[in-house]
Short mmCIF file of C-alpha atoms in Angstrom, two decimals:
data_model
loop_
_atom_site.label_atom_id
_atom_site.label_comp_id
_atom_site.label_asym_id
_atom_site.label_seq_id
_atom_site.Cartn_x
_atom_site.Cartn_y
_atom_site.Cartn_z
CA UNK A 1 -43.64 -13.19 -24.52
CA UNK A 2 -45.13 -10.79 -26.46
CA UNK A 3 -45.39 -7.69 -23.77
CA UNK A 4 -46.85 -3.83 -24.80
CA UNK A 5 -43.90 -1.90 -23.28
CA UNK A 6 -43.03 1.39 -24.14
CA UNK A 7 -39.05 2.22 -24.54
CA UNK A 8 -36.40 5.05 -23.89
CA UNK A 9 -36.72 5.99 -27.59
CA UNK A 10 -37.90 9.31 -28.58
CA UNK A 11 -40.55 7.41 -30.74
CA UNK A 12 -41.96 5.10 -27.47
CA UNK A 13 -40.55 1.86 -28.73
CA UNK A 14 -42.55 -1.17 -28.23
CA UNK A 15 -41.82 -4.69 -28.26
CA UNK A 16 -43.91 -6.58 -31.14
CA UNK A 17 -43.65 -3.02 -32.84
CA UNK A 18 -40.36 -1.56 -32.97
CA UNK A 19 -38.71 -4.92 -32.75
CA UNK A 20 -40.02 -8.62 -32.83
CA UNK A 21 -42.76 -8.10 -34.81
CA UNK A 22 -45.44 -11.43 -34.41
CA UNK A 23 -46.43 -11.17 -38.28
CA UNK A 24 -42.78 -11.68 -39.51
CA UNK A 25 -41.96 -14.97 -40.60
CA UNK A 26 -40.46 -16.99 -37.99
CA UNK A 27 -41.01 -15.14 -35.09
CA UNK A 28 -43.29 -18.17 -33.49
CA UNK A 29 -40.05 -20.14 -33.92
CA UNK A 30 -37.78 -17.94 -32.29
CA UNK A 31 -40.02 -18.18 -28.97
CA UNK A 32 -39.80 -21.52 -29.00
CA UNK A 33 -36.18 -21.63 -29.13
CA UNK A 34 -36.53 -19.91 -25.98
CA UNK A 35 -38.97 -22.01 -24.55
CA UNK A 36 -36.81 -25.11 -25.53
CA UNK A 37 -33.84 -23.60 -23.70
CA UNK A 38 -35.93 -22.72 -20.33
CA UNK A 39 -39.04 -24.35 -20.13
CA UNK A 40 -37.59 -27.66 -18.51
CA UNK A 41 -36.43 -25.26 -15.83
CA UNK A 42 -39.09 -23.50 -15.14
CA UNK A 43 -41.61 -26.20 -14.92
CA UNK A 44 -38.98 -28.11 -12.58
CA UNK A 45 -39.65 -24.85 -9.68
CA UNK A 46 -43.41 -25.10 -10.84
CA UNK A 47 -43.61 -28.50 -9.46
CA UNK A 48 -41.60 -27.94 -6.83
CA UNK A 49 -43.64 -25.12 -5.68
CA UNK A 50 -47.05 -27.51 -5.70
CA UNK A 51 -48.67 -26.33 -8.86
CA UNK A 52 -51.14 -29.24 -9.34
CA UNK A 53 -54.94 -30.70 -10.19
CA UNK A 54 -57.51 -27.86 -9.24
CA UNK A 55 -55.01 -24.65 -9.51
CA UNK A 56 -56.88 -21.62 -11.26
CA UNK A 57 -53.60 -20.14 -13.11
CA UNK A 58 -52.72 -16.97 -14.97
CA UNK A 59 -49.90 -17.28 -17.47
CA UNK A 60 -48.81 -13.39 -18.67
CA UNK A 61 -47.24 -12.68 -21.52
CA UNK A 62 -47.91 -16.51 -22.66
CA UNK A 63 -46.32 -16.24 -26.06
CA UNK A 64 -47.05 -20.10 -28.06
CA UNK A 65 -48.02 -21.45 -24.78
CA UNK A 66 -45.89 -24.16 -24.02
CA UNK A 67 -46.23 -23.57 -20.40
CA UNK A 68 -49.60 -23.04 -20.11
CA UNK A 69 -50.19 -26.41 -21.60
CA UNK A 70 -48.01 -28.02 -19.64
CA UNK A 71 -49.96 -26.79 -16.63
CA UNK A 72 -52.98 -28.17 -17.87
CA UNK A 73 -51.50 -31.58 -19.47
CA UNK A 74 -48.38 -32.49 -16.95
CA UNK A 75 -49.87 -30.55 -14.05
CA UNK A 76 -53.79 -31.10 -14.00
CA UNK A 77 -54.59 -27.41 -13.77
CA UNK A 78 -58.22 -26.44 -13.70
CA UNK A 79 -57.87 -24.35 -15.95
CA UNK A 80 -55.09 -21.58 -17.12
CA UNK A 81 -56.04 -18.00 -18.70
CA UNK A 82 -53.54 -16.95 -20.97
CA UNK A 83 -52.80 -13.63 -21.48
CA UNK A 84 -50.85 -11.81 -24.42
CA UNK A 85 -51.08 -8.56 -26.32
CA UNK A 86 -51.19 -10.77 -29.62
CA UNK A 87 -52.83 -13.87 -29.07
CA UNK A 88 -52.17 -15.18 -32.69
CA UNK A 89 -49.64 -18.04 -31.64
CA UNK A 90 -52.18 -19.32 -28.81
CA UNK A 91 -54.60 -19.14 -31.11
CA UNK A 92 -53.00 -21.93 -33.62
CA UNK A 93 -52.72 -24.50 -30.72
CA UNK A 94 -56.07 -24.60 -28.66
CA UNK A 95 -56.37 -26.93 -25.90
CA UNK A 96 -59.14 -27.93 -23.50
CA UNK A 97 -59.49 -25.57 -20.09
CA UNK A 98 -57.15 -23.18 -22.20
CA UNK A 99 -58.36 -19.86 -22.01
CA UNK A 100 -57.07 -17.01 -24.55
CA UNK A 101 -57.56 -13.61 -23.96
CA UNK A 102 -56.12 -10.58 -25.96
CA UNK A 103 -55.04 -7.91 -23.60
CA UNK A 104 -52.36 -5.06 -22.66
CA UNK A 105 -51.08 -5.99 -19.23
CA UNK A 106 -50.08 -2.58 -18.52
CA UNK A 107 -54.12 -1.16 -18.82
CA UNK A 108 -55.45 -0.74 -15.02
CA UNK A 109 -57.58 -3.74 -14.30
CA UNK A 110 -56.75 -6.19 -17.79
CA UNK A 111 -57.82 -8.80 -16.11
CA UNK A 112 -60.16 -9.82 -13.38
CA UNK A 113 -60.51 -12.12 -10.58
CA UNK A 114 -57.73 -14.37 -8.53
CA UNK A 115 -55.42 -17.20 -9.21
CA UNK A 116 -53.85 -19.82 -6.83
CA UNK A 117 -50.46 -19.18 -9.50
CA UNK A 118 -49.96 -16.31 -11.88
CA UNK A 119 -46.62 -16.95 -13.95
CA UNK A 120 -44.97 -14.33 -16.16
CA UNK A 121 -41.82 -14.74 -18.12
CA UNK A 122 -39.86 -12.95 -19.69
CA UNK A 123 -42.07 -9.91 -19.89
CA UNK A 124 -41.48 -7.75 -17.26
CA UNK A 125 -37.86 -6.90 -18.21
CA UNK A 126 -39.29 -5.19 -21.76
CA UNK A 127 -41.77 -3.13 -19.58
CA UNK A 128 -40.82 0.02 -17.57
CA UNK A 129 -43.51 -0.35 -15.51
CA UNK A 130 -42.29 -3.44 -14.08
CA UNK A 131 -42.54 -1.97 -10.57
CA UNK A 132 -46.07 -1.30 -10.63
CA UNK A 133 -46.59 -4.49 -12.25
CA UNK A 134 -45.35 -6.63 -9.53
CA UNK A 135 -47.49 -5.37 -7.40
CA UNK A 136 -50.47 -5.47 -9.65
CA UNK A 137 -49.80 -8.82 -10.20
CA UNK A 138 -49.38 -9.59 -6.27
CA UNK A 139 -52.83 -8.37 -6.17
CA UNK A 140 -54.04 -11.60 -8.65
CA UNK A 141 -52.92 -13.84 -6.29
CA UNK A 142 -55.27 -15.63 -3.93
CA UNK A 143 -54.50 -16.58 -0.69
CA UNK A 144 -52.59 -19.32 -0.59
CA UNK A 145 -51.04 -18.47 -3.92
CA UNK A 146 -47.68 -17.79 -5.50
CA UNK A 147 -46.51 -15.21 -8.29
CA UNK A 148 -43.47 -16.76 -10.12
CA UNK A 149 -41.89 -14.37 -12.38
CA UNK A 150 -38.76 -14.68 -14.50
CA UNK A 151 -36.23 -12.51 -16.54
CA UNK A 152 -33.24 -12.87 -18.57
CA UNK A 153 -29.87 -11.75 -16.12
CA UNK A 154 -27.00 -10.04 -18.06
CA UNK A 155 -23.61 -11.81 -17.75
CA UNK A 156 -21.51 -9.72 -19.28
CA UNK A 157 -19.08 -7.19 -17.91
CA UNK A 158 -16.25 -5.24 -18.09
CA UNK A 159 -14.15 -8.47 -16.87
CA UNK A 160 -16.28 -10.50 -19.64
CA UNK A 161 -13.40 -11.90 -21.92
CA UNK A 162 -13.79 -9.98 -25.41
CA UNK A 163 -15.74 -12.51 -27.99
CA UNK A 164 -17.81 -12.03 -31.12
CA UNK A 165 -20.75 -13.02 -29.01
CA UNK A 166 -20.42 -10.64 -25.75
CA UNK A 167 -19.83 -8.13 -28.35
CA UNK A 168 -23.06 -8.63 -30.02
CA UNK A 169 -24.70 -9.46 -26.70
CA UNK A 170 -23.74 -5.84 -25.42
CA UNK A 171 -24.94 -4.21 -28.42
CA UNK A 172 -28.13 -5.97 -27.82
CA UNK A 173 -28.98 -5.00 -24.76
CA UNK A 174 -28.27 -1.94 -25.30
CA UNK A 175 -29.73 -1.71 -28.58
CA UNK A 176 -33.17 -3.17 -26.95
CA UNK A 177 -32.85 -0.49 -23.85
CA UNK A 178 -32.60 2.39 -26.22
CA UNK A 179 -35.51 1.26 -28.48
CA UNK A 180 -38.28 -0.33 -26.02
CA UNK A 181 -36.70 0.27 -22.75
CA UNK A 182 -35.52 -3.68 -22.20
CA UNK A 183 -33.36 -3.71 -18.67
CA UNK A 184 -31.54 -6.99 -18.37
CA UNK A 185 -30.60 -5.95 -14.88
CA UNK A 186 -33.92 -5.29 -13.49
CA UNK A 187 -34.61 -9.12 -12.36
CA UNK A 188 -32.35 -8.73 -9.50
CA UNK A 189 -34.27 -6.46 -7.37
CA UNK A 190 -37.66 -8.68 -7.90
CA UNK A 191 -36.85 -10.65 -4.37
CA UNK A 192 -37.57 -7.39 -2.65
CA UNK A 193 -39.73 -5.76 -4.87
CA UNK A 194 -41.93 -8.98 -3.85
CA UNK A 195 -41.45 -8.88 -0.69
CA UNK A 196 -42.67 -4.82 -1.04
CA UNK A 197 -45.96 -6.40 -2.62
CA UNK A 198 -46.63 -7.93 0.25
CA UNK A 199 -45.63 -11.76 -0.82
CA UNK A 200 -44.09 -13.99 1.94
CA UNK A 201 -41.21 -17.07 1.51
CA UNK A 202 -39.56 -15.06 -1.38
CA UNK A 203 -37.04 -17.00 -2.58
CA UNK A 204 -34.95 -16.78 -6.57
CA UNK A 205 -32.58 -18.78 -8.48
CA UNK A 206 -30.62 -18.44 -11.59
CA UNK A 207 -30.13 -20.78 -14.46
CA UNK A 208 -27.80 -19.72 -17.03
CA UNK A 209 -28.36 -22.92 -20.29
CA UNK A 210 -25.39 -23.85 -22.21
CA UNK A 211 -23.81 -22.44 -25.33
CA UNK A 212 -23.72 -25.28 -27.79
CA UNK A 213 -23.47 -25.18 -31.19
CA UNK A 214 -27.16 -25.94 -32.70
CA UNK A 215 -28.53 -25.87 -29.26
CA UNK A 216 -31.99 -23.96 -28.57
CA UNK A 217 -30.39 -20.80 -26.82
CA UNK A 218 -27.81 -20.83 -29.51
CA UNK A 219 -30.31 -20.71 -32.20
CA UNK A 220 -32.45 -18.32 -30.27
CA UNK A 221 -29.65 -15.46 -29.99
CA UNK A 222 -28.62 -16.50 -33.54
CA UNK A 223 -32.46 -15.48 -34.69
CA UNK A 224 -32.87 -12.67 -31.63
CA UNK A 225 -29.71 -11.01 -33.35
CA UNK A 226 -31.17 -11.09 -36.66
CA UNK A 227 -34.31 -9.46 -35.66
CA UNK A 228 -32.96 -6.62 -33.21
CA UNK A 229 -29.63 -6.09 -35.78
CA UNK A 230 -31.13 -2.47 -36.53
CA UNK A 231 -31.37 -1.60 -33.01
CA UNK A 232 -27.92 -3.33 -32.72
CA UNK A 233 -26.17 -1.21 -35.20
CA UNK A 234 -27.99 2.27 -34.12
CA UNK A 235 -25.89 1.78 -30.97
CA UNK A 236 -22.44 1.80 -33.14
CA UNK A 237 -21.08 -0.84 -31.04
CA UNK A 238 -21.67 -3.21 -33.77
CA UNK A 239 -21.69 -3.22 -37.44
CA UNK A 240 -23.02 -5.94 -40.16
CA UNK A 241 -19.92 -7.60 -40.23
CA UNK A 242 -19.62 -8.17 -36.11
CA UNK A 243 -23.61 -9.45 -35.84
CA UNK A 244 -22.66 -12.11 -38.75
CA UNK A 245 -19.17 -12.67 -37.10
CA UNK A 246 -20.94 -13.34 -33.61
CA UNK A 247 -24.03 -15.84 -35.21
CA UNK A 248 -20.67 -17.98 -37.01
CA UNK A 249 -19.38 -17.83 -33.83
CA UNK A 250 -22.16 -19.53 -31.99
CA UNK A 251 -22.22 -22.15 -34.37
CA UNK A 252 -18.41 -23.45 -33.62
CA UNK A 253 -16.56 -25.10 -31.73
CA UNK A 254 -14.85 -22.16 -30.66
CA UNK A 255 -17.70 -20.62 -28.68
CA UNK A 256 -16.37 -20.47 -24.82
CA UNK A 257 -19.55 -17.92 -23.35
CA UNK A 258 -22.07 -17.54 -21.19
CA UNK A 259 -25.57 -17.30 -21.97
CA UNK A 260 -27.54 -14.73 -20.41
CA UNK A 261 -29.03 -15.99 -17.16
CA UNK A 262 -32.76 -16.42 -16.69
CA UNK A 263 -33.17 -15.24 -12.80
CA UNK A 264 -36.81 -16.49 -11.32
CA UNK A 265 -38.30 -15.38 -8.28
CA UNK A 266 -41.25 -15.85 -6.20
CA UNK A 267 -43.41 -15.16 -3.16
CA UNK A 268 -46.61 -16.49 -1.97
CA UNK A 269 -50.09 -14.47 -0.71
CA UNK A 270 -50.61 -15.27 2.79
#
């Protein structure tokens, strides 16, 4: 989860840089929030799309690696590279057939060599070259093989009833596009942008996890919030008082919202 993408902002905003910053405290936590609100979903359409014993996999943007290890523990993998511009949170949990390497996706060529699955979540949306990326990823796939990629879906609207949460959450995603270039809409053209690559049997679905107090995704925006709030409040839609209103909010019993979606999509190299 830790992608090198380059923003909107005059200053060429990246993610791990300009916001979400690996050394600060907590940050390893925050991703696993995330992965405790999605993973079970995401490793449901992994098995359902065959990953098993003897798949070579590539896991982008692999963040603490709870997928990757589930590939190689639940799964049987032969082995899974995982690949992240700062490796230091893969580096803390090493694992058998669990390969690390330290690389910019968006550098012609970062890695080399095929994969019968190469998995990236949430990553692309932080990266304007997402585009290019799809089909550079396409082009890691072996024959046979299937790119699954997923990204977070933005639910709110103009029809969105007015909370302290879809205020926040429209501050943030606008906060995040004008600092690193983060497009929570981009997901939804990835079934054709796959099918562009060249993939065949493209199929998506969406999974939007539920807003409980003390749940993972609650806890995750809670902490996302925190981290992004100057990025939050440089877009005047928010101040101090409407981020801390929105994380008390979360936390009730009078939290009635949707999450943001997480919108996955695949295709397979004939």
């Amino acid at each position: 989860m830790n992608p090198a993408p380059r923003g909107n902002a005059p200053d060429g905003g990246r993610y791990g840089e300009s916001v979400f910053r690996p050394e600060r405290a907590g940050e390893g936590e925050r991703i696993d929030y995330g992965a405790l609100a999605y993973d079970d979903i995401t490793w449901a359409r992994l098995r359902a799309l065959g990953v098993g014993p003897g798949w070579r996999c590539l896991e982008v943007g692999a963040g603490t690696g709870t997928i990757a290890r589930r590939l190689l523990d639940q799964a049987g993998a032969a082995s899974v590279l995982a690949v992240d511009r700062d490796v230091r949170f893969l580096g803390e949990r090493p694992a058998p057939r669990l390969d690390v390497l330290e690389a910019d996706i968006t550098a012609p060529d970062f890695v080399q060599g095929q994969f019968r699955l190469v998995h990236a979540r949430f990553v692309l949306m932080h990266l304007p070259e997402r585009e290019r990326l799809i089909t550079a990823l396409s082009e890691l796939v072996a024959p046979g093989g299937v790119l699954m990629i997923s990204d977070a879906v933005d639910l709110t609207s103009d029809r969105t009833p007015a909370t302290p949460y879809t205020a926040a959450m429209r501050a943030m995603w606008k906060g995040l596009r004008d600092t690193i270039g983060t497009d929570a809409t981009s997901a939804l053209s990835y079934p054709q942008l796959l099918r562009g690559a060249g993939l065949a049997s493209v199929a998506a679905e969406v999974h939007v996890p539920p807003l409980l107090p003390g749940s993972p995704i609650s806890r995750f925006w809670a902490d996302t919030w925190e981290r992004s709030r100057p990025a939050m409040l440089a877009t005047g839609l928010v101040d101090d008082a409407a981020v801390d209103e929105a994380v008390r909010y979360l936390d009730s019993d009078e939290c009635a919202a949707l999450s943001a979606g997480m919108l996955t999509a695949w295709g397979w190299r004939p």
